[in-house]
Short mmCIF file of C-alpha atoms and ligand atoms in Angstrom, two decimals:
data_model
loop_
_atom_site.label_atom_id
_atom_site.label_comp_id
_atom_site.label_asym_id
_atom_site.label_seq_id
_atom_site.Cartn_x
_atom_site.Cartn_y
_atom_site.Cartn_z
CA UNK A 23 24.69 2.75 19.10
CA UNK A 24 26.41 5.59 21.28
CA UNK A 25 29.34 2.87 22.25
CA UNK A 26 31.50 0.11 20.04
CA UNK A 27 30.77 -2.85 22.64
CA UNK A 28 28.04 -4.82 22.16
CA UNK A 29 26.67 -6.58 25.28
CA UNK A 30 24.75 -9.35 25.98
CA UNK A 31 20.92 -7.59 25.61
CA UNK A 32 19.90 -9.61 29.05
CA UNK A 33 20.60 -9.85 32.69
CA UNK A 34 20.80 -13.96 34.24
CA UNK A 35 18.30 -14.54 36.87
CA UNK A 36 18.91 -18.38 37.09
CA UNK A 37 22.18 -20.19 36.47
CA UNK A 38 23.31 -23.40 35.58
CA UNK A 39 26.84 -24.40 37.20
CA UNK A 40 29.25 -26.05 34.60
CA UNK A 41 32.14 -28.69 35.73
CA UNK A 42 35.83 -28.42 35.35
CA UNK A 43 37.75 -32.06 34.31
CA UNK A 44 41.48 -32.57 33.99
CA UNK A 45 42.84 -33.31 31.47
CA UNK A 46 43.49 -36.56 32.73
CA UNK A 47 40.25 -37.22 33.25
CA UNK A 48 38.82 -35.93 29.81
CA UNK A 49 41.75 -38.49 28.30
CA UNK A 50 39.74 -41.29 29.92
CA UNK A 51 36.59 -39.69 29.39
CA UNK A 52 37.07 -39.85 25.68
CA UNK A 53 38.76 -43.06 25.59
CA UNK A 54 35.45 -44.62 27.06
CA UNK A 55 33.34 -42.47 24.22
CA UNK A 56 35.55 -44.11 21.97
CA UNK A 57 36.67 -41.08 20.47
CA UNK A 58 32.60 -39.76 19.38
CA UNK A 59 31.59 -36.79 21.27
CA UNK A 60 28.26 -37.87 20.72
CA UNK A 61 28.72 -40.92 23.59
CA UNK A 62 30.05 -38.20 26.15
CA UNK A 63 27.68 -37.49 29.37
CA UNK A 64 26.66 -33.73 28.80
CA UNK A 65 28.06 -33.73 32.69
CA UNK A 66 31.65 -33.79 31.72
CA UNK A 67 31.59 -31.23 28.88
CA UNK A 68 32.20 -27.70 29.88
CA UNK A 69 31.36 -25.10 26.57
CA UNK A 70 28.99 -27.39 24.72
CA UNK A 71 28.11 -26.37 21.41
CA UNK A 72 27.23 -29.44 19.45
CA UNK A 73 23.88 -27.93 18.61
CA UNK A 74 22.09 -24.58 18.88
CA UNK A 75 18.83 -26.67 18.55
CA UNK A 76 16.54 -26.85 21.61
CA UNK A 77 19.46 -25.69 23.96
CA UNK A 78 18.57 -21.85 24.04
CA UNK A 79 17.42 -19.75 27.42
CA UNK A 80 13.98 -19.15 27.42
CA UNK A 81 13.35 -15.09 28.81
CA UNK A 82 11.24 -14.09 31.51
CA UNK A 83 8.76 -13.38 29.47
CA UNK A 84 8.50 -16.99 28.30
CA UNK A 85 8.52 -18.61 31.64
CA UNK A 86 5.63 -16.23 32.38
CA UNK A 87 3.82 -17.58 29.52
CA UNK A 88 4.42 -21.04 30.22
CA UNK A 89 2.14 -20.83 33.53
CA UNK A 90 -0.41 -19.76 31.16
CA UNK A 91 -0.19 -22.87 29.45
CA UNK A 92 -4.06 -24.65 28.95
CA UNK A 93 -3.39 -27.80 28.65
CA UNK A 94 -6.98 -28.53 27.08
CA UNK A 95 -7.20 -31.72 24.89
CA UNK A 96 -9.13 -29.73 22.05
CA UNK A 97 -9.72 -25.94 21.40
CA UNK A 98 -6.32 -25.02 23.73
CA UNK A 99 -6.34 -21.02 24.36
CA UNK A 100 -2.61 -21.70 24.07
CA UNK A 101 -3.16 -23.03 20.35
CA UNK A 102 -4.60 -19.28 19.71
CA UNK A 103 -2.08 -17.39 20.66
CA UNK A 104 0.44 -19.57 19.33
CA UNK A 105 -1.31 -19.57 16.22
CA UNK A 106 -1.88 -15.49 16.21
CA UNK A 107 2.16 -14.98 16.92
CA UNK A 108 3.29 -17.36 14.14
CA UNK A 109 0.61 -16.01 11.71
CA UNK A 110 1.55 -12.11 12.31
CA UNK A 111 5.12 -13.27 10.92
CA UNK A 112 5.13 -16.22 8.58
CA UNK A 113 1.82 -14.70 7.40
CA UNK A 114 0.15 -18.43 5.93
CA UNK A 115 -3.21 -19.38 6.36
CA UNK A 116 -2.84 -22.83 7.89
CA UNK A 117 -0.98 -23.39 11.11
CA UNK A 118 0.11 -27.17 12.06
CA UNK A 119 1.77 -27.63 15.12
CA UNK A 120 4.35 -30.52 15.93
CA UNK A 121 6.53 -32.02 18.29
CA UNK A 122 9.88 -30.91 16.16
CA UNK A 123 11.57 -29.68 12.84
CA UNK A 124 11.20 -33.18 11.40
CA UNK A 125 7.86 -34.19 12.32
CA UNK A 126 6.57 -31.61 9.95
CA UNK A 127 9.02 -32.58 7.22
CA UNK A 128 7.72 -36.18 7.82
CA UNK A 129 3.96 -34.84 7.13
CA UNK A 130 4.50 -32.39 4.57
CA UNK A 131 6.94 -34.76 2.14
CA UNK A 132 4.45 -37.83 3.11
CA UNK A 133 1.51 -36.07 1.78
CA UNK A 134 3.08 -33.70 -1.39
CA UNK A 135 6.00 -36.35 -2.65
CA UNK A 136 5.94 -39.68 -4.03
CA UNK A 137 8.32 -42.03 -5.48
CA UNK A 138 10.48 -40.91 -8.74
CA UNK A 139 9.71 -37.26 -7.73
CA UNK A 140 12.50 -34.38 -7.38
CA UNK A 141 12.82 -31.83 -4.61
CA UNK A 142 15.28 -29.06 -4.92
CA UNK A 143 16.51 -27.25 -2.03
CA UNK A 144 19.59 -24.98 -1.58
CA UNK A 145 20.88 -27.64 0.51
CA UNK A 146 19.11 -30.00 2.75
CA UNK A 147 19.30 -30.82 5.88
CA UNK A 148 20.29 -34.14 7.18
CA UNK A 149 16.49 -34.94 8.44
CA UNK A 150 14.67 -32.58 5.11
CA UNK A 151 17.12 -35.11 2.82
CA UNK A 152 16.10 -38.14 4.65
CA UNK A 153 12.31 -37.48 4.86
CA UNK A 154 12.51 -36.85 0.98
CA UNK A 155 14.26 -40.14 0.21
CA UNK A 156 11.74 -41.75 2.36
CA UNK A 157 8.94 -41.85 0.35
CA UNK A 158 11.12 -42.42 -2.60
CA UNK A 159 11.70 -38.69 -4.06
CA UNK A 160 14.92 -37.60 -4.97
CA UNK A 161 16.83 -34.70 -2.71
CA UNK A 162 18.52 -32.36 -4.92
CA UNK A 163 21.12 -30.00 -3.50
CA UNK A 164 21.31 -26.25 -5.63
CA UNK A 165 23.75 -23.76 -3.41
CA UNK A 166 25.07 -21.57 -5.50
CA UNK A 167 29.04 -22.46 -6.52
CA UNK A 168 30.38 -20.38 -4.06
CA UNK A 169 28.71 -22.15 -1.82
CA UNK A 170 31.14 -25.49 -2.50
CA UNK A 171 34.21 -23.30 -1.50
CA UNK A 172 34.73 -22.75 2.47
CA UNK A 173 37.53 -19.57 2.26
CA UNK A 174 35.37 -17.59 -0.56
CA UNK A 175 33.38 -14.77 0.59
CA UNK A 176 29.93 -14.22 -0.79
CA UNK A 177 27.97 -11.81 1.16
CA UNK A 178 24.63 -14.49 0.58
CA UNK A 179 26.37 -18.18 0.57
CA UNK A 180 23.31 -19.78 0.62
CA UNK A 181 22.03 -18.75 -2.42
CA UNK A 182 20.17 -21.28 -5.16
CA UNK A 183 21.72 -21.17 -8.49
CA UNK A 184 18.64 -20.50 -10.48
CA UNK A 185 19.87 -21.16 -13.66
CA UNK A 186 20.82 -24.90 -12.30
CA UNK A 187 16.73 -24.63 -10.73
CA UNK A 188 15.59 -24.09 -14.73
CA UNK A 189 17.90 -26.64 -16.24
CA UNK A 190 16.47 -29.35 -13.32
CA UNK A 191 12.97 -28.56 -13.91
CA UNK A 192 13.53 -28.52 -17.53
CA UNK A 193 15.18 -31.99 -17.27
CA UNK A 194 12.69 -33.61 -15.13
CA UNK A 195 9.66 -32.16 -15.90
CA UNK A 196 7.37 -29.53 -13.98
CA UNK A 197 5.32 -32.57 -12.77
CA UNK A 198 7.76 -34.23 -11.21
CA UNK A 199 9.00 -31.74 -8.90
CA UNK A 200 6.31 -32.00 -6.08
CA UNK A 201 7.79 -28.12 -4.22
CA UNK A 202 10.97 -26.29 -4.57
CA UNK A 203 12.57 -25.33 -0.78
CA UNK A 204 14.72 -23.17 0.96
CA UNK A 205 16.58 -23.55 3.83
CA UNK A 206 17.10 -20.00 5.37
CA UNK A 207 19.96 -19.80 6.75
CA UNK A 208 21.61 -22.70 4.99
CA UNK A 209 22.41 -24.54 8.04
CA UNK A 210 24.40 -27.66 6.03
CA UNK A 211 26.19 -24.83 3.72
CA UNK A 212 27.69 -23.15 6.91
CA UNK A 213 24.72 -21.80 8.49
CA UNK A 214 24.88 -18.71 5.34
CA UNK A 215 22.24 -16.73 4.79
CA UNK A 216 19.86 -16.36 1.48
CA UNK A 217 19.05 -12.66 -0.24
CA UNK A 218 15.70 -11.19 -0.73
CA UNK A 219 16.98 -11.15 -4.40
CA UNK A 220 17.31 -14.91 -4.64
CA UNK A 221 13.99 -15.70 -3.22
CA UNK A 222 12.66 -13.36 -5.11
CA UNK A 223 14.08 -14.82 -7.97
CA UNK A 224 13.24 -18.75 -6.97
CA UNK A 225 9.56 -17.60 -6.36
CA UNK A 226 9.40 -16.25 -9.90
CA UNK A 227 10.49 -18.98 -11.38
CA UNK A 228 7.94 -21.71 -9.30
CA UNK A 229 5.54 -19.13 -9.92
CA UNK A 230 5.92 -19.70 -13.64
CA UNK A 231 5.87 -23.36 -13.53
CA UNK A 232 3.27 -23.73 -11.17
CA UNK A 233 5.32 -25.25 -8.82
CA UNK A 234 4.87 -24.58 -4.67
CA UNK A 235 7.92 -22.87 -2.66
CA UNK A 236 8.40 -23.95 0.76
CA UNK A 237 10.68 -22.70 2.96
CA UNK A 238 12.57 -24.47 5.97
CA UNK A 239 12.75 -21.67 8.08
CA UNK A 240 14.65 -23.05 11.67
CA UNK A 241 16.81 -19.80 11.40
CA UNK A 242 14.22 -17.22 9.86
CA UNK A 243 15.22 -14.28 12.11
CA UNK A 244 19.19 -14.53 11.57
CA UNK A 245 18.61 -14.63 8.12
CA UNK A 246 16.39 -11.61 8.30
CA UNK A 247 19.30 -9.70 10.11
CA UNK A 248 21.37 -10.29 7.33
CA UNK A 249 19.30 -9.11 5.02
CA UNK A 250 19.33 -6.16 6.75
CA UNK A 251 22.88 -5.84 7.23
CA UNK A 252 24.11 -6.62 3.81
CA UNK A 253 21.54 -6.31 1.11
CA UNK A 254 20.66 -2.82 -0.34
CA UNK A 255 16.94 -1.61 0.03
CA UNK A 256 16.53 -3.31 3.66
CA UNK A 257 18.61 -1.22 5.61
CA UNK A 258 15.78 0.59 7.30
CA UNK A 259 13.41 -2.40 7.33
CA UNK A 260 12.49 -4.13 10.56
CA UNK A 261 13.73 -7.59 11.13
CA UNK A 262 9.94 -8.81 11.11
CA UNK A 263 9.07 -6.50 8.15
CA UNK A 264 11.93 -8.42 6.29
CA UNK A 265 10.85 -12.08 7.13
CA UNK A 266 7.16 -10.99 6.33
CA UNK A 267 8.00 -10.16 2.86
CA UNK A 268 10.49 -13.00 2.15
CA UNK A 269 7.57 -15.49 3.98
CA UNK A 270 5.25 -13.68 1.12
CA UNK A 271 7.03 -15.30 -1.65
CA UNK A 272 6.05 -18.55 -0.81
CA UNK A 273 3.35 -21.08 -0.37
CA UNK A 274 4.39 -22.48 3.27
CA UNK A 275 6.61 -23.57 5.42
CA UNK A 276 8.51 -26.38 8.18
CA UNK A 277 9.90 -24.67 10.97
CA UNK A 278 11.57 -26.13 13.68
CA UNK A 279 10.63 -24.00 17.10
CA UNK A 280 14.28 -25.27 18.67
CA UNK A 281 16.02 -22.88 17.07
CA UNK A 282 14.73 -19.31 16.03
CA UNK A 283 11.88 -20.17 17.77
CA UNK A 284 13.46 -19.88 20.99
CA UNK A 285 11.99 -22.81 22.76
CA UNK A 286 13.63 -26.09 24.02
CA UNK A 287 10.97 -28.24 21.90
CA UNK A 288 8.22 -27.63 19.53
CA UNK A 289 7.86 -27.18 15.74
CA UNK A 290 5.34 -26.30 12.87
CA UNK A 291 4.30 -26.60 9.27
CA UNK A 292 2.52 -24.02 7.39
CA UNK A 293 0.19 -23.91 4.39
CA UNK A 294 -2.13 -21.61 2.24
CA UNK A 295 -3.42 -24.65 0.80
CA UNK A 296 -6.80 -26.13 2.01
CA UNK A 297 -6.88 -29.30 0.88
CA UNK A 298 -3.24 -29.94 1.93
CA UNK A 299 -4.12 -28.88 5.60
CA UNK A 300 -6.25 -31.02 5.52
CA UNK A 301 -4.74 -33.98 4.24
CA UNK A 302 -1.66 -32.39 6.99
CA UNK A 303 -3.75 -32.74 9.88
CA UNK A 304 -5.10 -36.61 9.12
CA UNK A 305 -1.86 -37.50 9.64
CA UNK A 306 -1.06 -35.25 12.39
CA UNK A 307 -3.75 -36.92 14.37
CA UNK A 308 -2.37 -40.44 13.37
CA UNK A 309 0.74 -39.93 15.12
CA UNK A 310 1.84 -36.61 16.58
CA UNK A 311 -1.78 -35.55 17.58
CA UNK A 312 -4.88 -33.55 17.35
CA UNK A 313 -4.45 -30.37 15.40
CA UNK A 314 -4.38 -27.74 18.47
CA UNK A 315 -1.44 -29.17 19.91
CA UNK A 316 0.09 -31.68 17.90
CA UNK A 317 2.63 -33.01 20.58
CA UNK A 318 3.04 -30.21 22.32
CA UNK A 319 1.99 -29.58 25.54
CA UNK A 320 -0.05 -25.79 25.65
CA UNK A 321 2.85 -24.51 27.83
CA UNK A 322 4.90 -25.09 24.82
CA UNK A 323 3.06 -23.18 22.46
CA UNK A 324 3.13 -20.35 24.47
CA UNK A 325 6.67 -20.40 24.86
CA UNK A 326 7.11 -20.60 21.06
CA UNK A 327 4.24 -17.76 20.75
CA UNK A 328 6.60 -15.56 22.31
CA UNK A 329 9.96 -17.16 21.30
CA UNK A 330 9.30 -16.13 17.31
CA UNK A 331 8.45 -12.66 18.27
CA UNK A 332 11.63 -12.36 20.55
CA UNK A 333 13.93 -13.90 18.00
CA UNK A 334 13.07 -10.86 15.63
CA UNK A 335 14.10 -8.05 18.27
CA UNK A 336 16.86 -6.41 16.97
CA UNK A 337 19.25 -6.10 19.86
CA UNK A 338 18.90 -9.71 20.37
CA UNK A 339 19.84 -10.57 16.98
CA UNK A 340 23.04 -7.30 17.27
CA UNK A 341 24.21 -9.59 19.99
CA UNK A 342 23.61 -12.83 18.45
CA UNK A 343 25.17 -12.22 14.85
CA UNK A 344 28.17 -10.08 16.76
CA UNK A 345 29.00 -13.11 19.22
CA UNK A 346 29.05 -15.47 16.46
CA UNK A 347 31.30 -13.73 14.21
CA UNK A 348 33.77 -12.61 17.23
CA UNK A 349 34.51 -16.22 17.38
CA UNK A 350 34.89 -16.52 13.86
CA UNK A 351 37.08 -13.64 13.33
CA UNK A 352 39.38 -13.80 16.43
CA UNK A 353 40.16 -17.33 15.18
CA UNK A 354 40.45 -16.77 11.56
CA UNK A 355 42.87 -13.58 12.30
CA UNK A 356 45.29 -15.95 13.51
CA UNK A 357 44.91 -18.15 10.37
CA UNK A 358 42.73 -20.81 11.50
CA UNK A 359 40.57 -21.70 8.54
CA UNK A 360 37.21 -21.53 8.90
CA UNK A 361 33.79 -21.38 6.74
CA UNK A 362 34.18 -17.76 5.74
CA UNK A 363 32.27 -15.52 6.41
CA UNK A 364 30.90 -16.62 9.34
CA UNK A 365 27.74 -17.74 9.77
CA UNK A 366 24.56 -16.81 11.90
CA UNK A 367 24.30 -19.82 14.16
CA UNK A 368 27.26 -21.31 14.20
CA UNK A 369 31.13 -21.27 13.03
CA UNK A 370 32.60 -24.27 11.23
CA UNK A 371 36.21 -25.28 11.00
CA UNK A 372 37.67 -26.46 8.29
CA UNK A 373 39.29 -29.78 8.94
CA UNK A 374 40.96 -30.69 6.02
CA UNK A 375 42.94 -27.42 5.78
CA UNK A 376 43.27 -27.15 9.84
CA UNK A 377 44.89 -30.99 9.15
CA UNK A 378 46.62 -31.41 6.11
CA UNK A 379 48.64 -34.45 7.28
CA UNK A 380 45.19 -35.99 8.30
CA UNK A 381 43.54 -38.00 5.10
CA UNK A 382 40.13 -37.51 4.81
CA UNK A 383 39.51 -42.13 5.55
CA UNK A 384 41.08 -41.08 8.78
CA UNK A 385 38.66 -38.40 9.88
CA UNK A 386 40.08 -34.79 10.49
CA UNK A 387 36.98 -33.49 11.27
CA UNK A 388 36.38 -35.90 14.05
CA UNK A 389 40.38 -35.80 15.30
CA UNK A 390 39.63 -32.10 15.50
CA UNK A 391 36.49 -32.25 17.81
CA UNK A 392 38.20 -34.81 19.92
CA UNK A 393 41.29 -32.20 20.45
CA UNK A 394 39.02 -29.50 21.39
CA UNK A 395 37.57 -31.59 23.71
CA UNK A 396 40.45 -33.21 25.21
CA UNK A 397 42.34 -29.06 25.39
CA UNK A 398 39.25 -27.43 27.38
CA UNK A 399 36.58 -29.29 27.53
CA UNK A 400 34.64 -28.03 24.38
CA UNK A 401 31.88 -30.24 22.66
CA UNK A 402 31.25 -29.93 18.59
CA UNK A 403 30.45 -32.07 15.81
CA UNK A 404 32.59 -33.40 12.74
CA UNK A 405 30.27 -32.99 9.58
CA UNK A 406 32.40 -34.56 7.05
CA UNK A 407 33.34 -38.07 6.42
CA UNK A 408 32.30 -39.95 9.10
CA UNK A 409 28.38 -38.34 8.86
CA UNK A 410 28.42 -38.75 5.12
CA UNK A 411 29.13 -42.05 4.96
CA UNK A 412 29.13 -42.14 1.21
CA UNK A 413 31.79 -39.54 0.79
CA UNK A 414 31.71 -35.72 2.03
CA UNK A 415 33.16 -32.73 -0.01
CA UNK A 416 34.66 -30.58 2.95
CA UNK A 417 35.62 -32.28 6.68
CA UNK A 418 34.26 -29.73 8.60
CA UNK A 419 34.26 -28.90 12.66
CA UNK A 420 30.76 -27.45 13.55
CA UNK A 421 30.78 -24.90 16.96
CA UNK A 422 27.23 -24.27 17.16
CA UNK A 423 26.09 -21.18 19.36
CA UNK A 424 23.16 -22.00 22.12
CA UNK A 425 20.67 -18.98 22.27
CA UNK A 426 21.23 -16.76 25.48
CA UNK A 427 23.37 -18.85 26.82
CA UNK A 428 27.00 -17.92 26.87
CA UNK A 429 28.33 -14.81 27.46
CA UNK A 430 31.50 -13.02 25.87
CA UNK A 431 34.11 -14.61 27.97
CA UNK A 432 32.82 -17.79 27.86
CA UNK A 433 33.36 -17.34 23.92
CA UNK A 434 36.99 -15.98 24.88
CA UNK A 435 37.32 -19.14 26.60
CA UNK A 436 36.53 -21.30 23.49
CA UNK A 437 38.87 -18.67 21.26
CA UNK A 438 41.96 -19.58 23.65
CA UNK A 439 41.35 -23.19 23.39
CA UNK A 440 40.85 -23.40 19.25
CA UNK A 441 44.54 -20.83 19.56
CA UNK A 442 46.05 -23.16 21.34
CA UNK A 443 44.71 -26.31 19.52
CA UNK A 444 45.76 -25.14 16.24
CA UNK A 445 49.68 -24.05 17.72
CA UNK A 446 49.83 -27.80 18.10
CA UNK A 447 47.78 -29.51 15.43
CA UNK A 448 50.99 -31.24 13.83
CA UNK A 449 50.61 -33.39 16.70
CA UNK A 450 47.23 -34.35 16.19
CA UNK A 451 46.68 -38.24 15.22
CA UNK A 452 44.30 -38.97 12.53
CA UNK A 453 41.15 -42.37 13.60
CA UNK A 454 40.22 -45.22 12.40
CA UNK A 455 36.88 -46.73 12.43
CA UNK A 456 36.54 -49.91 14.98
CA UNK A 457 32.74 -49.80 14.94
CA UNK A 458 29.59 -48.58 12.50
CA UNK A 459 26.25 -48.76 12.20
CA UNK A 460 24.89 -49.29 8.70
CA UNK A 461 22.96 -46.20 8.64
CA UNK A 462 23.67 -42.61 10.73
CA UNK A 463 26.54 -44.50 11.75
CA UNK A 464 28.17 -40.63 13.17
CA UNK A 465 25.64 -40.88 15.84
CA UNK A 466 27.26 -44.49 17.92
CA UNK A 467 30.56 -44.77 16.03
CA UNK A 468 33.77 -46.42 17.89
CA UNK A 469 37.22 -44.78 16.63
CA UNK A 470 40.72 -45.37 17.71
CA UNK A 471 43.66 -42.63 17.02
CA UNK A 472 46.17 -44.00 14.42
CA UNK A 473 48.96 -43.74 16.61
CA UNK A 474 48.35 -45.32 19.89
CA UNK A 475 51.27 -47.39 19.21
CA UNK A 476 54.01 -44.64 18.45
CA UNK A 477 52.42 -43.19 21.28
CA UNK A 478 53.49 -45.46 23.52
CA UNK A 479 56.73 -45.61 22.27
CA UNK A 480 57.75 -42.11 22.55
N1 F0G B 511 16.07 -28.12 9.08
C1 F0G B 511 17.25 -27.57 9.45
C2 F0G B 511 17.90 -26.56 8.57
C3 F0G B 511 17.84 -27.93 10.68
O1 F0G B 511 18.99 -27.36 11.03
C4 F0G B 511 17.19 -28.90 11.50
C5 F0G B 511 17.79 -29.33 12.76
C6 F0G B 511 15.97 -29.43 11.07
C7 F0G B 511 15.45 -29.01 9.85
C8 F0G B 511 15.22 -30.46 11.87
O2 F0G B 511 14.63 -29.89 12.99
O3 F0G B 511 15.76 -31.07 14.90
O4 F0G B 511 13.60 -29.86 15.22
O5 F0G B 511 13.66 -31.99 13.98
N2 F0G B 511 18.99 -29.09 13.08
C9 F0G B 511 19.68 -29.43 14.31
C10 F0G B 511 21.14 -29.09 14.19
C11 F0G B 511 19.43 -30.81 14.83
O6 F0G B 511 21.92 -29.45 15.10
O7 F0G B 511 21.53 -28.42 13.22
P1 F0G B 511 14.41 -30.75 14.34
#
């Protein structure tokens, strides 16, 4: 690089106008969410980052390639080149396209796992853990210790401990463990990334008890551009070079096209077993469709056929792995604690230390996200105690990044507001539940702050 900035590796040909609310109105605005960002009108939210799934801008070249979308029932051209682009990378024989991330979790667990079965993961994701435990298998978290501790740094965070991978398999028997999976980058761990090393090491072992590896590879290409950046060996390796030898350790894959594939919707699953495909696409057919476009329309294939490759370009992923840890680090210089280091996709807060006064039965994380949103307008998600119902280790604050979508002062923006959030947080009431669902209750819950009385008094 002949110069230290590092700009945005795009020009905008279309944009989309964001609104401006008072504060007074955002007061009201959250008052009628009842406190859960989730029941907000995307309308009155001005930086949103509750996800970077399915929210990305698609290029030029994408748009181009969704007017050559065939939409043909059977034998799509678009299934082709979709299936040529994902095969050049992820390298497996079988190609299964569907509708999203879960969809192929929901077909690969349905057809490899039964009940009393075990399925070991670094750390799964909300929808991996619940596809598991729905046809009775057991999800298994294995981050490495480091992992469990938000301010440690640990250049690969999202490492599995493969000594606790023996003991397990040891424990419960090779034939109960159906596949062994990891989630690259380890979205639920902080969005940290897993070493060549490690999956080199996880292969060997499921190599040596005959066991499949399968990864869940939403964020394949950040993860690659770590591996570059920080283990020894890969410095001079391509980003695709990297994720074609870490997809050669395995047997297959989910993938969910909404995030490092660069398109709005669309997913896969990948296999080098026969019989499995086949087995795959029986379902498939039963409810997401027949097996050259499984849900998709053929424009959307060719947007993820280029999406995967564009991911992988490196000044794309300079930019994207540089704007995510400017956030992190302008915030954390000032002493706002976050999930260090930062991550690829997104940067998490942690509640419990931004709120000390805040219990964790009266929902930091969640008292945090409604501040932000309430100071300028900024949308992100509490994982912590109200999304685990059942208890949850860390309350943290999740500012996911879109793809392509915001630019450097736009981040600046959301830097200014966190500042100035945190120079006030003793002031910050803690919630308390007034409504739940019995199950994914984060998704509709009602909240009230603590102190709408003293409020009122003061
Ligand atoms: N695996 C991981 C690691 C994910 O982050 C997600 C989705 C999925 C699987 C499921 O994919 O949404 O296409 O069905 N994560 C989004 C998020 C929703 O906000 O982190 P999907």
């Amino acid at each position: 690089m002949p110069t230290k900035t590092i700009i945005e590796p795009f020009r905008i040909k279309s944009v989309e106008p964001i609104r401006w609310t008072t504060r007074r109105e955002r007061e009201q605005l959250l008052e009628a969410a009842h406190y859960n960002l989730f029941l907000l009108p995307a309308d009155d939210v001005l930086i949103d980052l509750l996800t970077d799934s399915g929210t990305g801008a698609m290029s030029t070249h994408q748009w181009a390639a969704v007017m050559e979308g065939d939409e043909s029932y059977a034998g799509s051209r678009s299934f082709d080149r979709f299936k040529n682009s994902v095969q050049e990378i992820f390298g497996y024989k079988h190609v299964i396209p569907t509708h999203q991330g879960r969809a192929a979790e929901r077909i690969l667990f349905g057809v490899t796992c039964k009940k009393g079965e075990v399925v070991p993961n670094n750390t799964h994701f909300d929808t991996t853990r619940a596809n598991v435990e729905f046809v009775g298998a057991e999800a298994v978290d294995l981050v490495i210790e480091e992992g469990h501790h938000p301010s440690l740094q640990h250049p690969f965070k999202g490492n599995m401990d493969v000594a606790a991978l023996e003991s397990l398999i040891a424990r419960v028997g090779r034939e109960r463990i159906p596949l062994v999976m990891l989630t690259v980058t380890n979205n639920s761990g902080g969005g940290q990334p897993v070493s060549m090393e490690n999956v080199r090491a996880v292969s060997a072992v499921c190599k040596r008890h005959g066991i499949p590896l399968y990864f869940d590879a939403c964020r394949f290409a950040e993860n690659a551009w770590f591996i570059k950046l920080r283990e020894k060996g890969y410095e001079n390796k391509t980003p695709k070079e990297i994720a074609q030898e870490m997809f050669r350790y395995g047997d297959g894959c989910t993938m969910s096209a909404k995030k490092d594939g660069m398109a709005n919707i669309g997913g896969f699953l990948c296999t080098n077993d026969d019989m499995l495909a086949q087995q795959e696409k029986d379902l498939l057919i039963l409810t997401e469709g027949y097996p050259t476009y499984g849900g998709l329309a053929g424009r959307d294939l060719e947007a993820i056929a280029v999406g995967v490759q564009e991911a992988l370009e490196e000044d794309y992923l300079r930019y994207r792995i540089a704007s995510t840890a400017y956030l992190g680090n302008h915030i954390a210089s000032h002493g706002v604690p976050i999930v260090q280091p930062p991550g690829g996709h997104a940067i998490y807060l942690d509640a419990r230390a931004f709120l000390p006064h805040i219990p964790p039965d009266q929902f930091p994380g969640v008292a945090l996200a409604a501040e932000l949103y309430l100071e300028g307008g900024i949308r992100s998600v509490e994982i912590g105690t109200l999304m685990f119902a059942h208890g949850a280790q860390m309350d943290l604050v999740r500012l996911a990044i879109p793809r392509r979508v915001y630019t450097q002062s736009h981040i600046d923006y959301v830097v200014e507001v966190i500042l100035e959030v945190w120079k006030n947080r003793e002031r910050i009431p803690g919630l308390r539940l007034t409504y739940e669902a019995p199950f994914l209750r984060h998704f509709t819950a009602h909240l009230e702050p603590m102190n709408v009385g003293a409020a009122t008094r003061s």
